Amino acid sequence: MSYTLFRSLTHLENQVFPATESIRQLIETIGRDVVRFRRNTQISYHFVDRARSVCDVINALIQKVDEEDDWDSYDKFTEAVDLLEELLLESTHVTQDEVQRHFGGDKDVDGCIASAAIWEANRQRLRESLDSFRARPEIGDLLPKLDDEDAEIVEAGKHDDACFLLELHQSIKSHAFRKRAEGSVPQLIELVNDRLVDLYALAQSEILDDVLALFTIKTAMLVFGIMDICMDPRANKDRTHHLKLAPVWDAAHRLLNYFYDITEGADASVQEIEEKYDAFLEVLRTIPDAPLPAPYTQLMKQAGKIRRPYHAQALALISLCRFLARHYEGLTKERRTATNVEPLEETCKETLVALQTAAASVPSLRGYDIDAPENSLIDDAFTLARTKIQDCFEHFELASHWARYEKIFRQAVEKDRARTAQLSEILTARPSRNPDDVSDLVRMNVKVRDRSSNGNVIKEFTLGVEPETRLRALRWHISKVLEPEESARALRDSTFLVRRVDSQAGDNLVPCRMHMAIEDITRAKTCELVLVLA
């Protein structure tokens, strides 16, 4: 406590008489409170200063009665003593309360809302107490008349609001929750704080009117309060889960934007401003159904990325999570809360990690050894996911279903191992081929003709074909690019002719049997074929 400030506020210049002793003690009591205030300070200093000034005048009047037998002074001081004492007594309630107040530390949303309302009430009562000096002529007339007095009081109030708003902005900016928030929330907090800076600048320049200053500060108090709640491990989980979501922070940002738009000329009545603020309170109070966790929808996207050694197991894990998700969706509204969605979210996260590990760790089926030591990482991830799933079953009191689903998972493991062994045996016995390697392909120039005397060409195209490809397979491929009627004719009774260049016979077309391979009819890298339709 600053002794200098306390004494300058409460020291009486004139002799204190017994009639004003209670007033002196009340001024000192209130003064001790006021010098410890962390908000509403300037208004409160002015109040104590005026009370001290009036008390000095009263003491001077009492002395004048003693010395001059002045009944006029008697009437003035006797009327003023009672009124000033009454005003000070009434003020002790608000100063005693305000000395304990600042912001933050509330345990729930209702507490944050109440704290903002208490700040508003104390702010109003302190200002009304200061106005009471002029509103009661018996004491107001004892004060000197100042031309700029009203402006000074208004400026003091604006100074209090601007200082408090600045402190709130700085506290929000440095709050630990900003680093813990997820998704788009950090960006929304940044936008909220940026708008508070804009509104503070208007308050500092005394452009922000009293109503907007009031609601801006109340909103800032709520913003800081819910950040505190989000960081409090003792707070209600369902509530904190809700407060950490983007819709809450988007609502705060939109409300502050609404206040700022009014300063830019948008029309709004006090009632409309109150309604917007109340709507924000409703957003804070109302806990919507906790949606299914985001990782859940990612599970299905992994199924197509996992190769056979773990494909059946992956589908089994997804099936288990899907069963749990459907069970959660079937709960009553009262039970679809963060408390119940949290274990499901952890389960889906762990399952997603297992699926991603399997997708990344099996780049090829050829030569893959499912029992190799380096593949134990995948097994560990699947085991951890399955443990999380079992824990979730127990959380939802579904332990009786676990044996059936665990059996499904074991069967999936056996299927994966058996199918992987089959694939390995087949793939190892056959040479591999790179589909991107075209170096050994034969360039086939194919013409499709009918059996007319002119041999009309229906279609002509070029394609690369592996040398071991049979003409039957080539005919089937060609039929797929023809019109339906022509396709049927191609498959029914068509004939391939290959163009050969013979030194004696010259350039001629020779029929080929359909069982022949491309390498049987040419060793060259290019070849011309004619398919004659039936």
mmCIF file of N, CA and C in Angstrom, residues 202-283:
data_model
loop_
_atom_site.group_PDB
_atom_site.id
_atom_site.type_symbol
_atom_site.label_atom_id
_atom_site.label_comp_id
_atom_site.label_asym_id
_atom_site.label_seq_id
_atom_site.Cartn_x
_atom_site.Cartn_y
_atom_site.Cartn_z
ATOM 1 N N LEU A 202 -9.448 2.986 -29.531
ATOM 2 C CA LEU A 202 -10.591 3.909 -29.520
ATOM 3 C C LEU A 202 -10.899 4.365 -28.101
ATOM 4 N N ALA A 203 -10.752 3.440 -27.135
ATOM 5 C CA ALA A 203 -11.000 3.814 -25.739
ATOM 6 C C ALA A 203 -9.946 4.800 -25.252
ATOM 7 N N GLN A 204 -8.716 4.574 -25.647
ATOM 8 C CA GLN A 204 -7.629 5.450 -25.212
ATOM 9 C C GLN A 204 -7.797 6.863 -25.774
ATOM 10 N N SER A 205 -8.304 6.944 -27.000
ATOM 11 C CA SER A 205 -8.524 8.256 -27.607
ATOM 12 C C SER A 205 -9.891 8.830 -27.264
ATOM 13 N N GLU A 206 -10.617 8.126 -26.354
ATOM 14 C CA GLU A 206 -11.913 8.565 -25.834
ATOM 15 C C GLU A 206 -12.986 8.631 -26.912
ATOM 16 N N ILE A 207 -12.813 7.810 -27.956
ATOM 17 C CA ILE A 207 -13.825 7.728 -29.010
ATOM 18 C C ILE A 207 -14.870 6.666 -28.672
ATOM 19 N N LEU A 208 -14.450 5.635 -27.950
ATOM 20 C CA LEU A 208 -15.351 4.529 -27.597
ATOM 21 C C LEU A 208 -16.346 5.005 -26.559
ATOM 22 N N ASP A 209 -17.652 4.916 -26.879
ATOM 23 C CA ASP A 209 -18.638 5.423 -25.926
ATOM 24 C C ASP A 209 -18.786 4.473 -24.740
ATOM 25 N N ASP A 210 -19.489 4.933 -23.734
ATOM 26 C CA ASP A 210 -19.543 4.223 -22.459
ATOM 27 C C ASP A 210 -20.153 2.829 -22.594
ATOM 28 N N VAL A 211 -21.218 2.720 -23.386
ATOM 29 C CA VAL A 211 -21.891 1.419 -23.526
ATOM 30 C C VAL A 211 -20.972 0.403 -24.202
ATOM 31 N N LEU A 212 -20.320 0.811 -25.285
ATOM 32 C CA LEU A 212 -19.429 -0.114 -25.985
ATOM 33 C C LEU A 212 -18.206 -0.469 -25.141
ATOM 34 N N ALA A 213 -17.705 0.502 -24.387
ATOM 35 C CA ALA A 213 -16.587 0.212 -23.482
ATOM 36 C C ALA A 213 -17.003 -0.832 -22.462
ATOM 37 N N LEU A 214 -18.200 -0.665 -21.925
ATOM 38 C CA LEU A 214 -18.729 -1.593 -20.920
ATOM 39 C C LEU A 214 -18.783 -3.018 -21.467
ATOM 40 N N PHE A 215 -19.397 -3.200 -22.637
ATOM 41 C CA PHE A 215 -19.582 -4.549 -23.178
ATOM 42 C C PHE A 215 -18.284 -5.120 -23.753
ATOM 43 N N THR A 216 -17.407 -4.259 -24.225
ATOM 44 C CA THR A 216 -16.104 -4.750 -24.704
ATOM 45 C C THR A 216 -15.305 -5.336 -23.546
ATOM 46 N N ILE A 217 -15.293 -4.632 -22.422
ATOM 47 C CA ILE A 217 -14.542 -5.114 -21.267
ATOM 48 C C ILE A 217 -15.156 -6.390 -20.706
ATOM 49 N N LYS A 218 -16.470 -6.443 -20.644
ATOM 50 C CA LYS A 218 -17.123 -7.662 -20.154
ATOM 51 C C LYS A 218 -16.780 -8.854 -21.053
ATOM 52 N N THR A 219 -16.766 -8.618 -22.359
ATOM 53 C CA THR A 219 -16.421 -9.697 -23.299
ATOM 54 C C THR A 219 -14.971 -10.123 -23.114
ATOM 55 N N ALA A 220 -14.067 -9.150 -22.946
ATOM 56 C CA ALA A 220 -12.653 -9.472 -22.734
ATOM 57 C C ALA A 220 -12.471 -10.268 -21.439
ATOM 58 N N MET A 221 -13.217 -9.909 -20.399
ATOM 59 C CA MET A 221 -13.145 -10.662 -19.139
ATOM 60 C C MET A 221 -13.586 -12.112 -19.353
ATOM 61 N N LEU A 222 -14.637 -12.298 -20.149
ATOM 62 C CA LEU A 222 -15.110 -13.653 -20.423
ATOM 63 C C LEU A 222 -14.077 -14.434 -21.225
ATOM 64 N N VAL A 223 -13.460 -13.774 -22.207
ATOM 65 C CA VAL A 223 -12.448 -14.443 -23.019
ATOM 66 C C VAL A 223 -11.299 -14.939 -22.140
ATOM 67 N N PHE A 224 -10.800 -14.059 -21.270
ATOM 68 C CA PHE A 224 -9.714 -14.475 -20.380
ATOM 69 C C PHE A 224 -10.190 -15.572 -19.429
ATOM 70 N N GLY A 225 -11.407 -15.437 -18.940
ATOM 71 C CA GLY A 225 -11.933 -16.424 -17.996
ATOM 72 C C GLY A 225 -12.038 -17.816 -18.590
ATOM 73 N N ILE A 226 -12.509 -17.909 -19.838
ATOM 74 C CA ILE A 226 -12.650 -19.242 -20.426
ATOM 75 C C ILE A 226 -11.275 -19.817 -20.801
ATOM 76 N N MET A 227 -10.310 -18.954 -21.043
ATOM 77 C CA MET A 227 -8.939 -19.453 -21.249
ATOM 78 C C MET A 227 -8.420 -20.087 -19.961
ATOM 79 N N ASP A 228 -8.705 -19.456 -18.833
ATOM 80 C CA ASP A 228 -8.328 -20.036 -17.533
ATOM 81 C C ASP A 228 -8.978 -21.398 -17.327
ATOM 82 N N ILE A 229 -10.267 -21.476 -17.646
ATOM 83 C CA ILE A 229 -11.001 -22.732 -17.455
ATOM 84 C C ILE A 229 -10.408 -23.826 -18.330
ATOM 85 N N CYS A 230 -10.062 -23.483 -19.565
ATOM 86 C CA CYS A 230 -9.495 -24.468 -20.491
ATOM 87 C C CYS A 230 -8.162 -25.034 -19.991
ATOM 88 N N MET A 231 -7.473 -24.293 -19.151
ATOM 89 C CA MET A 231 -6.186 -24.736 -18.622
ATOM 90 C C MET A 231 -6.302 -25.392 -17.246
ATOM 91 N N ASP A 232 -7.501 -25.401 -16.693
ATOM 92 C CA ASP A 232 -7.694 -25.921 -15.342
ATOM 93 C C ASP A 232 -8.024 -27.415 -15.387
ATOM 94 N N PRO A 233 -7.126 -28.296 -14.923
ATOM 95 C CA PRO A 233 -7.399 -29.736 -14.983
ATOM 96 C C PRO A 233 -8.563 -30.157 -14.096
ATOM 97 N N ARG A 234 -8.950 -29.298 -13.161
ATOM 98 C CA ARG A 234 -10.059 -29.643 -12.263
ATOM 99 C C ARG A 234 -11.412 -29.267 -12.842
ATOM 100 N N ALA A 235 -11.406 -28.520 -13.939
ATOM 101 C CA ALA A 235 -12.669 -28.049 -14.522
ATOM 102 C C ALA A 235 -13.415 -29.208 -15.162
ATOM 103 N N ASN A 236 -14.716 -29.018 -15.328
ATOM 104 C CA ASN A 236 -15.567 -30.034 -15.937
ATOM 105 C C ASN A 236 -15.089 -30.344 -17.359
ATOM 106 N N LYS A 237 -14.827 -31.614 -17.655
ATOM 107 C CA LYS A 237 -14.253 -31.997 -18.944
ATOM 108 C C LYS A 237 -15.176 -31.659 -20.104
ATOM 109 N N ASP A 238 -16.466 -31.903 -19.924
ATOM 110 C CA ASP A 238 -17.408 -31.607 -21.002
ATOM 111 C C ASP A 238 -17.424 -30.116 -21.311
ATOM 112 N N ARG A 239 -17.348 -29.311 -20.240
ATOM 113 C CA ARG A 239 -17.350 -27.864 -20.432
ATOM 114 C C ARG A 239 -16.064 -27.404 -21.122
ATOM 115 N N THR A 240 -14.929 -27.872 -20.639
ATOM 116 C CA THR A 240 -13.664 -27.422 -21.238
ATOM 117 C C THR A 240 -13.540 -27.889 -22.689
ATOM 118 N N HIS A 241 -14.024 -29.083 -22.976
ATOM 119 C CA HIS A 241 -13.996 -29.567 -24.360
ATOM 120 C C HIS A 241 -14.775 -28.614 -25.256
ATOM 121 N N HIS A 242 -15.932 -28.175 -24.789
ATOM 122 C CA HIS A 242 -16.758 -27.233 -25.557
ATOM 123 C C HIS A 242 -16.048 -25.898 -25.728
ATOM 124 N N LEU A 243 -15.455 -25.392 -24.654
ATOM 125 C CA LEU A 243 -14.832 -24.064 -24.698
ATOM 126 C C LEU A 243 -13.580 -24.051 -25.567
ATOM 127 N N LYS A 244 -12.988 -25.207 -25.800
ATOM 128 C CA LYS A 244 -11.780 -25.272 -26.625
ATOM 129 C C LYS A 244 -12.087 -25.324 -28.123
ATOM 130 N N LEU A 245 -13.364 -25.434 -28.472
ATOM 131 C CA LEU A 245 -13.724 -25.592 -29.878
ATOM 132 C C LEU A 245 -13.835 -24.252 -30.593
ATOM 133 N N ALA A 246 -13.642 -24.290 -31.898
ATOM 134 C CA ALA A 246 -13.625 -23.072 -32.718
ATOM 135 C C ALA A 246 -14.925 -22.267 -32.654
ATOM 136 N N PRO A 247 -16.127 -22.885 -32.606
ATOM 137 C CA PRO A 247 -17.346 -22.071 -32.591
ATOM 138 C C PRO A 247 -17.400 -21.061 -31.441
ATOM 139 N N VAL A 248 -16.847 -21.414 -30.281
ATOM 140 C CA VAL A 248 -16.844 -20.484 -29.148
ATOM 141 C C VAL A 248 -15.989 -19.265 -29.474
ATOM 142 N N TRP A 249 -14.817 -19.503 -30.026
ATOM 143 C CA TRP A 249 -13.891 -18.398 -30.315
ATOM 144 C C TRP A 249 -14.337 -17.593 -31.520
ATOM 145 N N ASP A 250 -14.985 -18.243 -32.435
ATOM 146 C CA ASP A 250 -15.555 -17.514 -33.569
ATOM 147 C C ASP A 250 -16.670 -16.586 -33.093
ATOM 148 N N ALA A 251 -17.476 -17.060 -32.121
ATOM 149 C CA ALA A 251 -18.550 -16.222 -31.571
ATOM 150 C C ALA A 251 -17.973 -14.996 -30.862
ATOM 151 N N ALA A 252 -16.878 -15.182 -30.122
ATOM 152 C CA ALA A 252 -16.231 -14.050 -29.440
ATOM 153 C C ALA A 252 -15.703 -13.041 -30.458
ATOM 154 N N HIS A 253 -15.098 -13.550 -31.512
ATOM 155 C CA HIS A 253 -14.562 -12.665 -32.554
ATOM 156 C C HIS A 253 -15.683 -11.886 -33.237
ATOM 157 N N ARG A 254 -16.768 -12.574 -33.563
ATOM 158 C CA ARG A 254 -17.896 -11.905 -34.229
ATOM 159 C C ARG A 254 -18.527 -10.840 -33.336
ATOM 160 N N LEU A 255 -18.592 -11.096 -32.029
ATOM 161 C CA LEU A 255 -19.164 -10.108 -31.106
ATOM 162 C C LEU A 255 -18.299 -8.851 -31.058
ATOM 163 N N LEU A 256 -16.999 -9.019 -30.951
ATOM 164 C CA LEU A 256 -16.104 -7.854 -30.921
ATOM 165 C C LEU A 256 -16.125 -7.113 -32.257
ATOM 166 N N ASN A 257 -16.240 -7.843 -33.355
ATOM 167 C CA ASN A 257 -16.386 -7.192 -34.664
ATOM 168 C C ASN A 257 -17.657 -6.356 -34.712
ATOM 169 N N TYR A 258 -18.705 -6.887 -34.115
ATOM 170 C CA TYR A 258 -19.985 -6.157 -34.058
ATOM 171 C C TYR A 258 -19.814 -4.844 -33.301
ATOM 172 N N PHE A 259 -19.115 -4.876 -32.180
ATOM 173 C CA PHE A 259 -18.863 -3.634 -31.430
ATOM 174 C C PHE A 259 -18.057 -2.647 -32.269
ATOM 175 N N TYR A 260 -17.044 -3.170 -32.953
ATOM 176 C CA TYR A 260 -16.190 -2.280 -33.745
ATOM 177 C C TYR A 260 -16.966 -1.668 -34.911
ATOM 178 N N ASP A 261 -17.833 -2.467 -35.528
ATOM 179 C CA ASP A 261 -18.634 -1.950 -36.650
ATOM 180 C C ASP A 261 -19.523 -0.793 -36.203
ATOM 181 N N ILE A 262 -19.987 -0.840 -34.961
ATOM 182 C CA ILE A 262 -20.813 0.254 -34.438
ATOM 183 C C ILE A 262 -19.989 1.538 -34.380
ATOM 184 N N THR A 263 -18.733 1.420 -33.994
ATOM 185 C CA THR A 263 -17.879 2.619 -33.948
ATOM 186 C C THR A 263 -17.621 3.164 -35.342
ATOM 187 N N GLU A 264 -17.794 2.289 -36.361
ATOM 188 C CA GLU A 264 -17.588 2.716 -37.742
ATOM 189 C C GLU A 264 -18.862 3.281 -38.373
ATOM 190 N N GLY A 265 -19.950 3.293 -37.586
ATOM 191 C CA GLY A 265 -21.180 3.898 -38.093
ATOM 192 C C GLY A 265 -22.370 2.974 -38.191
ATOM 193 N N ALA A 266 -22.205 1.680 -37.881
ATOM 194 C CA ALA A 266 -23.339 0.752 -37.934
ATOM 195 C C ALA A 266 -24.353 1.110 -36.851
ATOM 196 N N ASP A 267 -25.647 0.999 -37.185
ATOM 197 C CA ASP A 267 -26.705 1.344 -36.231
ATOM 198 C C ASP A 267 -26.913 0.207 -35.239
ATOM 199 N N ALA A 268 -27.102 0.566 -33.979
ATOM 200 C CA ALA A 268 -27.398 -0.430 -32.939
ATOM 201 C C ALA A 268 -27.889 0.284 -31.702
ATOM 202 N N SER A 269 -28.967 -0.223 -31.135
ATOM 203 C CA SER A 269 -29.474 0.312 -29.875
ATOM 204 C C SER A 269 -28.822 -0.419 -28.719
ATOM 205 N N VAL A 270 -28.968 0.136 -27.522
ATOM 206 C CA VAL A 270 -28.417 -0.525 -26.333
ATOM 207 C C VAL A 270 -29.039 -1.907 -26.172
ATOM 208 N N GLN A 271 -30.333 -2.006 -26.455
ATOM 209 C CA GLN A 271 -31.024 -3.292 -26.336
ATOM 210 C C GLN A 271 -30.432 -4.321 -27.309
ATOM 211 N N GLU A 272 -30.153 -3.877 -28.520
ATOM 212 C CA GLU A 272 -29.577 -4.791 -29.505
ATOM 213 C C GLU A 272 -28.177 -5.248 -29.086
ATOM 214 N N ILE A 273 -27.405 -4.334 -28.518
ATOM 215 C CA ILE A 273 -26.071 -4.693 -28.033
ATOM 216 C C ILE A 273 -26.182 -5.720 -26.913
ATOM 217 N N GLU A 274 -27.126 -5.500 -26.002
ATOM 218 C CA GLU A 274 -27.339 -6.444 -24.902
ATOM 219 C C GLU A 274 -27.755 -7.815 -25.440
ATOM 220 N N GLU A 275 -28.588 -7.829 -26.464
ATOM 221 C CA GLU A 275 -29.047 -9.097 -27.028
ATOM 222 C C GLU A 275 -27.890 -9.863 -27.667
ATOM 223 N N LYS A 276 -26.996 -9.142 -28.349
ATOM 224 C CA LYS A 276 -25.825 -9.787 -28.945
ATOM 225 C C LYS A 276 -24.921 -10.378 -27.857
ATOM 226 N N TYR A 277 -24.748 -9.634 -26.795
ATOM 227 C CA TYR A 277 -23.915 -10.107 -25.676
ATOM 228 C C TYR A 277 -24.559 -11.330 -25.029
ATOM 229 N N ASP A 278 -25.877 -11.274 -24.803
ATOM 230 C CA ASP A 278 -26.581 -12.412 -24.202
ATOM 231 C C ASP A 278 -26.495 -13.651 -25.089
ATOM 232 N N ALA A 279 -26.513 -13.445 -26.414
ATOM 233 C CA ALA A 279 -26.388 -14.581 -27.335
ATOM 234 C C ALA A 279 -25.017 -15.233 -27.184
ATOM 235 N N PHE A 280 -23.989 -14.422 -26.957
ATOM 236 C CA PHE A 280 -22.649 -14.970 -26.725
ATOM 237 C C PHE A 280 -22.618 -15.772 -25.426
ATOM 238 N N LEU A 281 -23.277 -15.255 -24.401
ATOM 239 C CA LEU A 281 -23.346 -16.003 -23.135
ATOM 240 C C LEU A 281 -24.007 -17.360 -23.342
ATOM 241 N N GLU A 282 -25.012 -17.392 -24.200
ATOM 242 C CA GLU A 282 -25.710 -18.647 -24.465
ATOM 243 C C GLU A 282 -24.782 -19.639 -25.159
ATOM 244 N N VAL A 283 -23.916 -19.144 -26.036
ATOM 245 C CA VAL A 283 -22.926 -20.013 -26.691
ATOM 246 C C VAL A 283 -22.003 -20.631 -25.643
#
